[in-house]
Coordinates of C-alpha atoms and ligand atoms in Angstrom, one line a residue:
X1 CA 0.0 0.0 0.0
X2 CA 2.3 3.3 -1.6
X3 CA 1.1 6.2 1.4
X4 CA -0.5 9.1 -0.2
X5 CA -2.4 12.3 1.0
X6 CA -6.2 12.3 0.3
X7 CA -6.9 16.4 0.1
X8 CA -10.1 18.0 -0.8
X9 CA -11.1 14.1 -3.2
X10 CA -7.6 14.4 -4.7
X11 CA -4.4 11.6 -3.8
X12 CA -1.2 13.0 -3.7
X13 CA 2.1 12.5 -2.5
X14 CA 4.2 15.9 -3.2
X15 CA 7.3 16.7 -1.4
X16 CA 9.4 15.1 0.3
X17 CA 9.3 11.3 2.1
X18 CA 10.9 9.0 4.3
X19 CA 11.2 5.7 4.8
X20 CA 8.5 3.1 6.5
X21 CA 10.1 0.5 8.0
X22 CA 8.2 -3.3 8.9
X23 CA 8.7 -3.3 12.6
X24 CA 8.6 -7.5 12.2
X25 CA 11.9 -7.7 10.6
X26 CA 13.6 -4.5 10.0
X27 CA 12.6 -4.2 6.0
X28 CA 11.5 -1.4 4.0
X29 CA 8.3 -1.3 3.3
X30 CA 8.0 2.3 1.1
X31 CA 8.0 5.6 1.5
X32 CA 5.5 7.9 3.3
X33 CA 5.3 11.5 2.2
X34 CA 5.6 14.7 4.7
X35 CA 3.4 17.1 4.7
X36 CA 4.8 20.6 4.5
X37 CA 3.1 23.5 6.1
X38 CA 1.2 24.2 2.6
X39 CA -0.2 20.4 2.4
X40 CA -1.6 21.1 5.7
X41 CA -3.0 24.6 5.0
X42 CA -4.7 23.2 1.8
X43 CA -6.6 19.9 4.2
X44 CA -8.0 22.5 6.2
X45 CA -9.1 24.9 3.4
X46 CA -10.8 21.8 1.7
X47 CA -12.2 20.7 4.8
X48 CA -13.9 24.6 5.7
X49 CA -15.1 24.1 2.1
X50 CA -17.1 21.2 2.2
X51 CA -18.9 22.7 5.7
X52 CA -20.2 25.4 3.3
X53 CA -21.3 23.1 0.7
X54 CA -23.8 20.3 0.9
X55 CA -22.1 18.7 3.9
X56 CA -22.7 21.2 6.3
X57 CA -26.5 20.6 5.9
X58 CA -27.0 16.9 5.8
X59 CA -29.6 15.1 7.5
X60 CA -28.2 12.3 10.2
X61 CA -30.5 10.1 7.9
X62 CA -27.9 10.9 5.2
X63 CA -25.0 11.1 7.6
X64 CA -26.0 7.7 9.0
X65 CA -26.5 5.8 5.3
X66 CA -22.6 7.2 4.5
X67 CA -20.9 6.1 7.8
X68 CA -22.6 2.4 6.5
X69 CA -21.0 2.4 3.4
X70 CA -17.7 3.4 5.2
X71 CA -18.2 0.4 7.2
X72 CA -19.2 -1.4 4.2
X73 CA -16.3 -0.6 2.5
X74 CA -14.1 -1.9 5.1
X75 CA -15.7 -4.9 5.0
X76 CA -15.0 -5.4 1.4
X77 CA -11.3 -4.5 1.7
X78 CA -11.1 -6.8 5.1
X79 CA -7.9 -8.9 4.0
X80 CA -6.3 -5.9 2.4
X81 CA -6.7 -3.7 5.5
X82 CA -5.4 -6.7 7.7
X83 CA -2.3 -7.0 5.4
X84 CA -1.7 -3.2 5.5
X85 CA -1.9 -3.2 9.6
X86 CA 0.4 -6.3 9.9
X87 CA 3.0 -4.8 7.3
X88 CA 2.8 -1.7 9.6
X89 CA 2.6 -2.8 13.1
X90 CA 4.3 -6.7 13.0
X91 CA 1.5 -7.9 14.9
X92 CA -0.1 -11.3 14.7
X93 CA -2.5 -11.7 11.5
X94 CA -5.1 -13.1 14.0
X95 CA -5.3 -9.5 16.5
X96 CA -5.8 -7.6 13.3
X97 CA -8.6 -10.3 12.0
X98 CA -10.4 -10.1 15.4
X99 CA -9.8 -6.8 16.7
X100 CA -8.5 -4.0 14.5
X101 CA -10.5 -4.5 11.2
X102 CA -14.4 -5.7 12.8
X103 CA -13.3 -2.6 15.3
X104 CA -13.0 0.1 12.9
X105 CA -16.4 -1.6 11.2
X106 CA -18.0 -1.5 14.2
X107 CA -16.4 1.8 14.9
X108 CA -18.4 3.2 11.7
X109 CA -21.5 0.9 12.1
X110 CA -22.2 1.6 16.1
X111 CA -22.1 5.7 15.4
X112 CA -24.5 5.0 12.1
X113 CA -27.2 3.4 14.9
X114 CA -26.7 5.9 17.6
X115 CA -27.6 8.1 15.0
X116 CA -31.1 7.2 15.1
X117 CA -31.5 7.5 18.8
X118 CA -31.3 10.7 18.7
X119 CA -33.7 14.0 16.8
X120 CA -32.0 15.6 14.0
X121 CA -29.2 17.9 15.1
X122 CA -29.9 16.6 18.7
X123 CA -31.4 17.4 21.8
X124 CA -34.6 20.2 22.0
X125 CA -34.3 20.4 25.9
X126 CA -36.9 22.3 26.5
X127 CA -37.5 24.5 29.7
X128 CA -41.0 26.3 29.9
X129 CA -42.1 28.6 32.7
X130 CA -38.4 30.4 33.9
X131 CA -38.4 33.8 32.3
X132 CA -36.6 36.0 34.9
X133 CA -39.1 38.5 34.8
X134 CA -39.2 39.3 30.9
X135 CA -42.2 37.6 30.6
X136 CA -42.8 33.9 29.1
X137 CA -40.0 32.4 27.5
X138 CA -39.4 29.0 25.7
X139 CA -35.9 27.8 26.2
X140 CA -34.3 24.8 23.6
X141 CA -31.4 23.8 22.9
X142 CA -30.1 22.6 19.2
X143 CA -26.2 21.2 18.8
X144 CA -24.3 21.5 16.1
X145 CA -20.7 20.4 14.4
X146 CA -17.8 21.9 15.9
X147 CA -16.8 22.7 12.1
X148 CA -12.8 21.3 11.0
X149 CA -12.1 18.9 13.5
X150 CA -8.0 17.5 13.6
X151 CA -7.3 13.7 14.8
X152 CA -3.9 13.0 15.6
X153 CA -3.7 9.1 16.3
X154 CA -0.8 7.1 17.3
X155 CA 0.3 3.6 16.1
X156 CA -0.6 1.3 18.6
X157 CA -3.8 0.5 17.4
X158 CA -3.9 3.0 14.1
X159 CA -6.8 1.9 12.5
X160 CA -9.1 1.0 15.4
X161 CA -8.1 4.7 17.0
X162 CA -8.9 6.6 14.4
X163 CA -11.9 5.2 13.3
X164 CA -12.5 5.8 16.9
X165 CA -12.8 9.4 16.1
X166 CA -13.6 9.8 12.6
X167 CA -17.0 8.1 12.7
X168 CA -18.1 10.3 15.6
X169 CA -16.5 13.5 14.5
X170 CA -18.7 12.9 10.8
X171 CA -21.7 11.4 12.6
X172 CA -21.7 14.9 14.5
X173 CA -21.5 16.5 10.4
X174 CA -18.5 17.7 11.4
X175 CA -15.2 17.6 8.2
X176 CA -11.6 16.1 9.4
X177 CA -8.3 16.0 8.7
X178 CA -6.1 13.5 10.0
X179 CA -2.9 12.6 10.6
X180 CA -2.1 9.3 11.7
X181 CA 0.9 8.1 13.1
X182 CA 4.3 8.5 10.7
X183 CA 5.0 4.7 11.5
X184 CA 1.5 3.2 10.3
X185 CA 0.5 5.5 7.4
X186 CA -1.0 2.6 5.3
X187 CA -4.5 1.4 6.9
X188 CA -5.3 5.4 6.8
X189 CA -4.5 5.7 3.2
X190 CA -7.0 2.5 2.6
X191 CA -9.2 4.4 4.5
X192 CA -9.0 7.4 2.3
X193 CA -9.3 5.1 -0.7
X194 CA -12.6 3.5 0.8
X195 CA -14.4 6.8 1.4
X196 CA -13.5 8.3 -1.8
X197 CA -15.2 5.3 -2.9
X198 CA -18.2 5.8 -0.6
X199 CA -18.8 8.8 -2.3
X200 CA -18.5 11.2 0.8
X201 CA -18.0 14.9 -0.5
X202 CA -14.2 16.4 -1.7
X203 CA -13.0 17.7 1.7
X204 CA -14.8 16.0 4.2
X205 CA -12.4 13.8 5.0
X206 CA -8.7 14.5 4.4
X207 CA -5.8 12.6 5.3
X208 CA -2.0 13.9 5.7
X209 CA 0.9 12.0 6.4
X210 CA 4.3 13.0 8.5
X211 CA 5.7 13.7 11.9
X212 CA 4.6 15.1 14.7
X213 CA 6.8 18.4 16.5
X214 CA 7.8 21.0 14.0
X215 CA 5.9 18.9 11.1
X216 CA 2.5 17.6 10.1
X217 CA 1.0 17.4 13.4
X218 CA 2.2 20.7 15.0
X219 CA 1.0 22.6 12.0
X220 CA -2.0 21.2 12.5
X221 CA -2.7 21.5 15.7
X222 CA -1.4 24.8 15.9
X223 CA -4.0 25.7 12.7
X224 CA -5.7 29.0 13.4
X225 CA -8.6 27.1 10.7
X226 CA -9.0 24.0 13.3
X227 CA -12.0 24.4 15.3
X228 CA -11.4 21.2 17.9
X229 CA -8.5 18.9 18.4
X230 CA -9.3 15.0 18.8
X231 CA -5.8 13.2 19.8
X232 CA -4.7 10.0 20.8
X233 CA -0.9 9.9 22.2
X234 CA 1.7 10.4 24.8
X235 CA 0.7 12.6 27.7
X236 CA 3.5 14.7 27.0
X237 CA 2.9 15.0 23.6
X238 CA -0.8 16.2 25.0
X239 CA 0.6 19.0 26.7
X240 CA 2.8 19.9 23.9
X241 CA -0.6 20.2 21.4
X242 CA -2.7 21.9 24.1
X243 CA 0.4 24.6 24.4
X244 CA 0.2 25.1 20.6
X245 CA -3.7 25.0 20.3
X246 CA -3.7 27.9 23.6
X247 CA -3.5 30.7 20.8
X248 CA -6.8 29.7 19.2
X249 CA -8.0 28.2 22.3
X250 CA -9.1 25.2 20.1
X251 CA -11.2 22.2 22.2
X252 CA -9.3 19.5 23.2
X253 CA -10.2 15.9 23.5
X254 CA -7.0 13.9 24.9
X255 CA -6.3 10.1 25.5
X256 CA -3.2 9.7 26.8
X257 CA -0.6 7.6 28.6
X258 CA -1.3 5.1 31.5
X259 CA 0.8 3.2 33.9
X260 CA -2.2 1.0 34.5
X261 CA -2.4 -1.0 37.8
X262 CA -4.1 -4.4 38.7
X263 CA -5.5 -5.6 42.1
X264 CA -4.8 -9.2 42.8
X265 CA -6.6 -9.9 46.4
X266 CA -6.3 -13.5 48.1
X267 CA -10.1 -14.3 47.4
X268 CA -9.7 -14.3 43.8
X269 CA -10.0 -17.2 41.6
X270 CA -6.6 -17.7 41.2
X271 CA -6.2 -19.7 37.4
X272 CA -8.2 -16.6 36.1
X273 CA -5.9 -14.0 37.4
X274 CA -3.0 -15.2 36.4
X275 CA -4.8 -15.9 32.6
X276 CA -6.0 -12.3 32.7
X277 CA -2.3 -10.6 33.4
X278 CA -1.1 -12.6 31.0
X279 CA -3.4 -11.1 28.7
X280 CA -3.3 -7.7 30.1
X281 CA 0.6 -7.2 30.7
X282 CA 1.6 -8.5 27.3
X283 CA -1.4 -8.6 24.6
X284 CA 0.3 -6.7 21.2
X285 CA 3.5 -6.7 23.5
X286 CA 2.3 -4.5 25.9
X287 CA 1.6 -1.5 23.2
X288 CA -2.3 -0.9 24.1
X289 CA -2.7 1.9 26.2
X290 CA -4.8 -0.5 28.5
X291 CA -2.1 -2.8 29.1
X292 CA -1.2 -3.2 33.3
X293 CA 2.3 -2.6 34.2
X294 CA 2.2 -2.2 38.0
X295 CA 0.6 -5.8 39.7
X296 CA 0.0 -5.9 43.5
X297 CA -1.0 -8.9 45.2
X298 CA -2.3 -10.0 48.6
X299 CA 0.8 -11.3 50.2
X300 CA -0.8 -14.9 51.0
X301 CA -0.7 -15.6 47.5
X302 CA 2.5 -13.4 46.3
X303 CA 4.8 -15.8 45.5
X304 CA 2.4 -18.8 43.6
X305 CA 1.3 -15.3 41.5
X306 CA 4.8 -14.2 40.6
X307 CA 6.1 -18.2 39.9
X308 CA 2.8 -18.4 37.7
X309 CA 3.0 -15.1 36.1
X310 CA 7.1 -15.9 35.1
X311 CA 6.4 -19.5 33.9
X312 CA 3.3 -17.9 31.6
X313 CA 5.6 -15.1 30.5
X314 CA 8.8 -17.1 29.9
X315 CA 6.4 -19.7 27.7
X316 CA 5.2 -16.6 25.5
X317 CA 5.9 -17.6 21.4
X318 CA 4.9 -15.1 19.0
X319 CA 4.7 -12.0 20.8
X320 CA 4.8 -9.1 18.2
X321 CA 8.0 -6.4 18.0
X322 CA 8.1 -3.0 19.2
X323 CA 6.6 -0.6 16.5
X324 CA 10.5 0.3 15.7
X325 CA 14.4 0.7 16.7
X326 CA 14.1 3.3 18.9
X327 CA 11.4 2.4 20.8
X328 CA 12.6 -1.2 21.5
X329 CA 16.0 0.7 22.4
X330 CA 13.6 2.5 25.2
X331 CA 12.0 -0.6 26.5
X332 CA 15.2 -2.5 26.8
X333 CA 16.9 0.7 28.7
X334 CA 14.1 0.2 31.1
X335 CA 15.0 -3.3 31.8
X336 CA 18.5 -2.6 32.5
X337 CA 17.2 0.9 34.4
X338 CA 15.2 -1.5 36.6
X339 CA 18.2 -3.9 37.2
X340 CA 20.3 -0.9 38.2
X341 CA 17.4 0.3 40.5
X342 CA 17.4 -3.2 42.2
X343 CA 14.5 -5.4 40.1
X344 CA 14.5 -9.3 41.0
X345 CA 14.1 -10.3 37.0
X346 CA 11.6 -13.2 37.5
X347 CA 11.1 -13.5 33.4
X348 CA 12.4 -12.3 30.2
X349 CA 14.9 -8.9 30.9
X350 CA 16.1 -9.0 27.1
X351 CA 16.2 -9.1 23.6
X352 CA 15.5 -12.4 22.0
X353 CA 16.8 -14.3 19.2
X354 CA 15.5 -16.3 16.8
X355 CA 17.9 -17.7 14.2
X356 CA 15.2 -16.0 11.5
X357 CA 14.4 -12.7 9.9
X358 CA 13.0 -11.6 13.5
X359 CA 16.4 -11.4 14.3
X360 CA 16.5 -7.8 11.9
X361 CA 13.1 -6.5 13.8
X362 CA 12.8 -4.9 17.0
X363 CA 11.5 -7.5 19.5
X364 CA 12.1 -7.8 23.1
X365 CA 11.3 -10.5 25.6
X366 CA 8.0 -10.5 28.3
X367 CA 9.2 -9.6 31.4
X368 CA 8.5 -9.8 34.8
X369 CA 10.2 -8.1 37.7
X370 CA 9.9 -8.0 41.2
X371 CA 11.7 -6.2 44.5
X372 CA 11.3 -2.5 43.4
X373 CA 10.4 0.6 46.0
X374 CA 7.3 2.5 44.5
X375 CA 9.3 5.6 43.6
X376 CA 11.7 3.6 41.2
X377 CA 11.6 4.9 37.8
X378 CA 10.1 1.3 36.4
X379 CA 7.7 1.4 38.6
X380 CA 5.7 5.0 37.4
X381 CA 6.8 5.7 34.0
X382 CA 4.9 4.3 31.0
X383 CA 7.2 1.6 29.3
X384 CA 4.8 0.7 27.2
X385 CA 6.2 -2.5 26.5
X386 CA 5.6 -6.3 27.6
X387 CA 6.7 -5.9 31.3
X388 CA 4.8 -5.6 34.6
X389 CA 6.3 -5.2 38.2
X390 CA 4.6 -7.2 40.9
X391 CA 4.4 -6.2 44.3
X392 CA 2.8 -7.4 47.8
X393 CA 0.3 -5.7 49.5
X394 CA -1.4 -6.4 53.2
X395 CA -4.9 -4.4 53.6
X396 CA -7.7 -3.0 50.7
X397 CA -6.3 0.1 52.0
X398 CA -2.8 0.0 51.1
X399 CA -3.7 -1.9 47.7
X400 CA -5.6 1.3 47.1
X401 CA -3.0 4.0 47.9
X402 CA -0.7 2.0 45.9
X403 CA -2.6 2.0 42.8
X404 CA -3.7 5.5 43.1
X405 CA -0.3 6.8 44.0
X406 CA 0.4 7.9 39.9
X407 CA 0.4 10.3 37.5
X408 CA -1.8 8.7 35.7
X409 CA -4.9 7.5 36.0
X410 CA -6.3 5.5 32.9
X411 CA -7.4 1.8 33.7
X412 CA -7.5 -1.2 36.3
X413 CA -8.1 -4.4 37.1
X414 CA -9.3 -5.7 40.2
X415 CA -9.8 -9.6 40.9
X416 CA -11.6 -10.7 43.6
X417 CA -14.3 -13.0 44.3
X418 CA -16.1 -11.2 47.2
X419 CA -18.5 -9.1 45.6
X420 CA -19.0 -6.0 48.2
X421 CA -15.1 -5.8 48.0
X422 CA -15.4 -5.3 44.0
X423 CA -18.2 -2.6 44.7
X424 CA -16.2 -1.3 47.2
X425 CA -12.8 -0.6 45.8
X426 CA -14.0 -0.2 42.2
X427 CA -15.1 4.0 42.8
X428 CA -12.2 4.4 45.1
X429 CA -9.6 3.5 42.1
X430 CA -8.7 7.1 40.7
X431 CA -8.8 5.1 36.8
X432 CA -11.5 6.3 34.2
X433 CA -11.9 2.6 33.4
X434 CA -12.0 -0.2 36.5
X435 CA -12.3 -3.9 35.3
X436 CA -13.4 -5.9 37.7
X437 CA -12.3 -10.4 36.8
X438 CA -11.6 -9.1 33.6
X439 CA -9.7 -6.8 31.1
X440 CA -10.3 -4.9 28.3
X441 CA -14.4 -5.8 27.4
X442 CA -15.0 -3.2 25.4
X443 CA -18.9 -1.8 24.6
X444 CA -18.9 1.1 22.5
X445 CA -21.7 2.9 24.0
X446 CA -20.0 3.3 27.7
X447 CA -17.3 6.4 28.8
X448 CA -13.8 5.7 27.7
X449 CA -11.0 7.8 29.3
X450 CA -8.6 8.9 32.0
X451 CA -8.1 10.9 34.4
X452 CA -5.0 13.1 35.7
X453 CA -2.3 12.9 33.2
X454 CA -4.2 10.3 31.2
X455 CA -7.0 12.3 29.8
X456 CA -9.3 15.1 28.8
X457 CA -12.9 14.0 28.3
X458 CA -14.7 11.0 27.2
X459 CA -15.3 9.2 24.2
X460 CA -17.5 6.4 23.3
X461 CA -21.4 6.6 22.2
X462 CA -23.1 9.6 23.4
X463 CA -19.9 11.2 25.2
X464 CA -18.2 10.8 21.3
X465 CA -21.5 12.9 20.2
X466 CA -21.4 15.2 22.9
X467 CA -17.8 16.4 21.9
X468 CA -17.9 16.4 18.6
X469 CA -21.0 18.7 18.6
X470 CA -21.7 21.9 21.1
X471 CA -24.8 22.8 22.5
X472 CA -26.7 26.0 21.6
X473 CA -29.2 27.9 23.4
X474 CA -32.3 29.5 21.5
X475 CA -34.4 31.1 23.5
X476 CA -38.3 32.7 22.4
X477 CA -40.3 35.0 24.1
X478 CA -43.9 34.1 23.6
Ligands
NAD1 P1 3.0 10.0 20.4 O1 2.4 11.0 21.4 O2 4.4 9.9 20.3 O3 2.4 10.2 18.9 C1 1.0 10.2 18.7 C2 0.7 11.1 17.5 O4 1.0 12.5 17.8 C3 1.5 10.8 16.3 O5 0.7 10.9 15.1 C4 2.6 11.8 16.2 O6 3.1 12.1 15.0 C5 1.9 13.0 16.8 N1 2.7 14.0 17.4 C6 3.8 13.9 18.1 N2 4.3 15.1 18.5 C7 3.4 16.0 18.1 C8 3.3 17.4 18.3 N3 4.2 18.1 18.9 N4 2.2 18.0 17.7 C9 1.3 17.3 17.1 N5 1.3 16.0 16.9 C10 2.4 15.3 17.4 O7 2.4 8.6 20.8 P2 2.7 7.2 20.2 O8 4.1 6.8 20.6 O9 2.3 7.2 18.8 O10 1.7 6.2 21.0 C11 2.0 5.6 22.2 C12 1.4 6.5 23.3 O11 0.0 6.7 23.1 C13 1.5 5.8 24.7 O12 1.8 6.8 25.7 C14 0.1 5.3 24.9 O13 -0.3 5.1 26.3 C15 -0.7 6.3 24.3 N6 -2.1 5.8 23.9 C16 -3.1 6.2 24.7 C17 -4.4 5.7 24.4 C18 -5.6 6.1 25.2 O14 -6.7 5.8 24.7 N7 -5.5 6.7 26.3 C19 -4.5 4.9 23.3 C20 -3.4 4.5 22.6 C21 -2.2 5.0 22.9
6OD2 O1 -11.2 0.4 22.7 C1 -11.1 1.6 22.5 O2 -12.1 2.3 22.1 C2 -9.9 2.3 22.7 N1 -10.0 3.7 22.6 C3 -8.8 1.7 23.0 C4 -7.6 2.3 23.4 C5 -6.5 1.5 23.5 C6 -5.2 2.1 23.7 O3 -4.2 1.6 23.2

């Protein structure tokens, strides 16, 4: 799949490029052009543009029918977009067959439906009676599109994340542009390719490709013609876009960085907590935002859990790389940094080799680690890679103000068997997501987000809607 801009209908690819490289084994896969400054200014001009033109009165009726036959492209393209996501990423066929693909289908397909449940242009809230002494008054209230909105998406997950915001953002009648990550350009550019199809109007979707500071993203984000900013990142990166959006005081919606902890208390069904950090510490090598990296346990069953958890991690075939060079080079200095800050390695601690073509990708091993004091570096920073550091705890008390004692504050896991306790501790975790004998059930309709340095906001069903759009007041005097 060759990367290309999709600009106001038209594919291009002016300028300069650089390289993509297949995180699996270390080859090239093409070249990705970079959007200058002018590429950008020319996304948002088409995407003002089509607000003036037939766009910017659709019914959700129409709206609805042209998110299906988004979705319905997808569908048609299925093995093409699952070959363009593994190229990308390096992760296993299967994840993109089950999740990434029927995601960004479902992504389109759940916002078509929620259409529906709502009156054209949304809510007419109305409030009779109050008129502050002006006589009688009839207050309603109408929402509208925000107008260009910008999605900056990362490459964990690049299609399912920025279908994520697309489909709301165009449910809402709003136009985009995005820019997805510079390291998994290629499901986007299908994506372009599969609403030009669709039929959608020139400009209301446009795509542009390159970096992120002093590039693509910061002119975009920093566009005085950008009415709201949908991203999808690292936390710092969040405060580096909300600096450059201050000027035009553009929206924000942020979902950032996590150092996500889970609960492990003695009641818990054992077998299914162990099966369930597995999953969680080291699905897609640790790369969903999701993933837990901090475990504590209830010390009557520390050590079974940490024997369990290394034997399960040290067994691990066909974990996927890290998205590239560098950012293996970062988990693997965190390894050693957690050695040097006193870590018991109880699994994995490396690099692996295979005697194969892996050997020229960027893998590293599932790790497990043990022994180190809260404040150690390993212990609150996002690795964002396959590792997790376990830890005792004593009392639901202290197994809270471990968890909550972070930056962060995105998602959790709590296994227990005892009911109340799950009731109990679930508020009390300062997460925006707390899964409770499980991890990572994902139904569209409910909040998803963090708090603290994880987040701005809510997305998912009606909390997508009520971004993307903005409630206005009309009030009548009768
Ligand atoms: P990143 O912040 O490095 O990059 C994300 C996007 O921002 C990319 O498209 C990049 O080009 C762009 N960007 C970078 N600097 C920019 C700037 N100054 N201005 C505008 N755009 C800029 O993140 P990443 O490495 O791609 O993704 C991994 C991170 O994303 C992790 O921290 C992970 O936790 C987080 N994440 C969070 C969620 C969530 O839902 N909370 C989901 C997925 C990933
Ligand atoms: O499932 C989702 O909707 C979602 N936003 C997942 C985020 C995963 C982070 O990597």
């Amino acid at each position: 799949m060759k990367a290309e801009h999709y600009v106001g209908g038209v594919f291009r690819s002016d300028g300069t490029s650089f390289p993509l490289i297949a995180p699996a084994d270390g080859s090239e896969l093409g070249a990705v052009p970079e959007a200058t400054r002018e590429v950008v200014d020319d996304a948002v001009t088409a995407a003002q543009a089509a607000l003036r033109g037939p766009w910017g009165t659709t019914s959700a009726e129409d709206r609805a029918a042209a998110l299906r036959a988004v979705a319905d492209g997808i569908q048609a393209r299925f093995e093409e977009f699952v070959d363009a996501e593994v190229a990308d990423t390096g992760r296993s066929r299967e994840f993109a067959r089950t999740v990434d693909v029927p995601r960004a289908i479902g992504n389109f397909r759940s916002y078509a439906e929620l259409l529906y449940g709502r009156p054209e242009r949304a809510y007419t809230t109305q409030i009779p009676g109050w008129s502050g002494g002006a006589g009688e008054a009839l207050n309603y209230t109408v929402r509208r599109p925000l107008g260009v909105v910008a999605i900056i998406s990362p490459w964990n997950l690049p299609l399912l994340l920025s279908t994520w915001k697309i489909a709301p953002a165009l449910a809402c009648g709003n136009a985009v542009v995005l820019k997805p990550s510079e390291e998994t350009p290629s499901t986007a550019t299908l994506l372009a390719r599969v609403i030009d199809d669709a039929g959608l109007p020139d400009g209301v979707f446009n795509l542009v490709h390159g970096h992120g500071p002093d590039a693509a993203g910061e002119f975009l984000t920093g566009h005085p013609g950008v009415d709201a900013i949908a991203f999808t990142g690292e936390s710092a990166t969040g405060a580096a876009i909300m600096r450059n959006a201050a000027d035009h005081v553009t929206p924000v919606s942020f979902e950032l960085g996590g150092k996500n902890p889970a609960l492990v208390f003695a009641d818990a069904d054992l077998d299914a907590a162990v099966d369930g950090t597995v999953r969680s510490s080291f699905t897609h090598s640790g790369q969903i935002c999701l993933c837990t990296e901090r475990v504590y346990v209830e010390r009557p069953v520390f050590d079974e859990f940490v024997v369990r958890l290394g034997e399960r991690a040290s067994a691990l075939d066909g974990y996927g790389p890290m998205i590239s060079a560098g950012h293996r080079d970062k988990v693997l200095a965190y390894y050693g940094l957690a050695r040097d800050e006193g870590a018991t390695v109880v699994a994995g601690g490396g690099a692996p080799s295979f005697g194969d073509e892996r050997d020229g990708g960027f893998h590293v091993e599932p790790t497990v680690l043990t022994g180190l004091p809260e404040t150690a570096r390993a212990v609150r920073e996002e690795i964002f890679g396959p590792v997790c550091h376990v830890a005792p705890f004593d009392t639901e008390d202290e197994a809270l103000a471990l968890a909550n004692d972070s930056p962060y504050g995105l998602a959790s896991t709590l296994w227990t068997r005892d009911l109340s306790r799950a009731h109990r501790v679930a508020p009390r975790v300062e997460t925006g997501i707390v899964w409770v004998n499980c991890w990572n059930i994902r139904d569209l309709r409910t909040p998803f987000g963090g708090v603290k340095a994880s987040g701005i906001g809510r997305e998912g069903g009606e909390y997508s809607l009520d971004f993307f759009s903005e409630p206005v007041n009309v009030c009548i005097q009768i």
